[in-house]
XYZ file of C-alpha atoms in Angstrom:
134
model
C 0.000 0.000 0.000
C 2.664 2.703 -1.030
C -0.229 5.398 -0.803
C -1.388 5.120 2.301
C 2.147 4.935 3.978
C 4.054 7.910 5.145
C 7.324 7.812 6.424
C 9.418 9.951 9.177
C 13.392 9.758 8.943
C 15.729 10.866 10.926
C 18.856 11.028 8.324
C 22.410 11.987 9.944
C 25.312 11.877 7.759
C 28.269 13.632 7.481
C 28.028 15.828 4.292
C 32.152 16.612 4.202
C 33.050 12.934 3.690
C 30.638 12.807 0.786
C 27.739 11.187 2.560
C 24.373 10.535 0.035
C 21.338 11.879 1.968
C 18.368 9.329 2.758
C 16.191 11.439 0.342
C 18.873 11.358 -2.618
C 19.341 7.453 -2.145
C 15.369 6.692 -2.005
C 14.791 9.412 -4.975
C 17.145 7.253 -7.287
C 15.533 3.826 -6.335
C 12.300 5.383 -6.858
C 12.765 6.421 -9.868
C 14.038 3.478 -11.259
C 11.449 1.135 -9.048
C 7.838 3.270 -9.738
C 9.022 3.869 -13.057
C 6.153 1.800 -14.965
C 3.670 3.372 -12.327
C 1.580 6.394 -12.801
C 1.970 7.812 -9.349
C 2.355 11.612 -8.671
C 6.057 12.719 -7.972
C 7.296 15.427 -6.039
C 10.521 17.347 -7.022
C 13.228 16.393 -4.660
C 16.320 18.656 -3.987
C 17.373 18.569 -7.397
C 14.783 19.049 -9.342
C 14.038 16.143 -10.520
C 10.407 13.973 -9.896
C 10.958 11.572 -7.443
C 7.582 8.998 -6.780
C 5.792 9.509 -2.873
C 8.569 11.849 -2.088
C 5.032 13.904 -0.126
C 4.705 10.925 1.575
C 8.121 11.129 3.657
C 9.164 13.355 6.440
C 13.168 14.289 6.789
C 15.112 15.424 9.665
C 18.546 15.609 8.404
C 21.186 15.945 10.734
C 25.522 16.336 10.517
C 25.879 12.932 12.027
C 29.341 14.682 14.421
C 26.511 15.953 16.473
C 24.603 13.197 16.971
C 23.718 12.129 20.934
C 22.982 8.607 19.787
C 19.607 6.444 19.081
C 17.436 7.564 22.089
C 17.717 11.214 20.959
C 17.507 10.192 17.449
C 14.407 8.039 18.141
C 12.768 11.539 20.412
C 13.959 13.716 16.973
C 11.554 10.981 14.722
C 8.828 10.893 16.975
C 8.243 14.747 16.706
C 7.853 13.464 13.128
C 4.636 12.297 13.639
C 0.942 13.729 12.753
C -2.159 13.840 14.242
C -3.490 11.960 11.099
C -1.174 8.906 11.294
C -3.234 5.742 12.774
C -0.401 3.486 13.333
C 3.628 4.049 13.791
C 6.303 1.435 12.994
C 9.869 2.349 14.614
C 12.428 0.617 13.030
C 16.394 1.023 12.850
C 18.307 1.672 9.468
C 19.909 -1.861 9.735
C 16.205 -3.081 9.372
C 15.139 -5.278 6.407
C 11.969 -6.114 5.389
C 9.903 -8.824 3.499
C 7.652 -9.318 0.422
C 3.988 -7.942 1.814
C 5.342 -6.716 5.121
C 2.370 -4.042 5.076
C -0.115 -5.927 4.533
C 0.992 -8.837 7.103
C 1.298 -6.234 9.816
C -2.195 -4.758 9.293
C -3.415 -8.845 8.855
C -1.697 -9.404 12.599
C -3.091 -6.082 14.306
C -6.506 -7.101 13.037
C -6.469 -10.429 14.690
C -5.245 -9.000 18.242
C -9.216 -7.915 18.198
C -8.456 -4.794 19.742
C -7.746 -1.211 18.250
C -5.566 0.090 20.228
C -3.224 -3.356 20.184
C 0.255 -3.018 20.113
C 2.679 -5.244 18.165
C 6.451 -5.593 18.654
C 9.523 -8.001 18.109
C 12.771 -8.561 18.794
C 14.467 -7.553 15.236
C 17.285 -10.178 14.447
C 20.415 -9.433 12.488
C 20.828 -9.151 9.186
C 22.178 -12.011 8.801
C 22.155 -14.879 5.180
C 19.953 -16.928 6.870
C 17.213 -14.973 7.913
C 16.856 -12.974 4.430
C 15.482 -14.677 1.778
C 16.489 -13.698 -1.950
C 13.319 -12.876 -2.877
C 11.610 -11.260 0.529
């Protein structure tokens, strides 16, 4: 369900060693990935369309002043809207499977309660728990 996500990111890098922002690395995927689908783009830094680019929320950040992933974590949550019905935190070593979206919503459903709460214990990105093909 690309167009019903929206997605908060707290980017820090370190622009003088020649860093690629979060938003330059997902514009280029997008554009190759959405490239067959009709979707409106937004113009990203550049100038250039980039698919759902609306859709995503940056706080960038020169990674030498970073206070680690607690404050990072407080910097994404003041990301949020009013509008958004459900939040996912996840770390940038995250990876995740074919129809993640639509298994999440399938295991919320079945805790039978609105206001349930799912959460895990992310592994590591390791061979054997990714699968070539999600």
């Amino acid at each position: 369900y690309p167009k019903r996500i929206r997605v908060a990111v707290v980017d820090q890098t370190m622009a003088e060693d020649g860093d690629t922002t979060c938003q330059a690395a997902y514009c280029q995927m997008a554009r190759q990935y959405f490239a067959d689908e009709t979707t409106q783009a937004t113009n990203d830094s550049t100038g250039q369309p980039c698919p759902y680019l609306n859709q995503i929320a940056f706080d960038e950040r020169d990674a030498k002043q970073s206070k680690g992933p607690v404050v990072a974590r407080h910097y994404l949550q003041r990301l949020l809207q009013p509008a958004d019905e459900f939040c996912l935190g996840i770390d940038g070593h995250s990876v995740f499977t074919n129809g993640w979206d639509v298994e999440l919503l399938q295991d919320w459903t079945r805790t039978d309660n609105e206001m349930g709460i799912l959460t895990t214990y992310v592994h590591d990105s390791t061979p054997y728990v990714i699968r070539p093909n999600g």
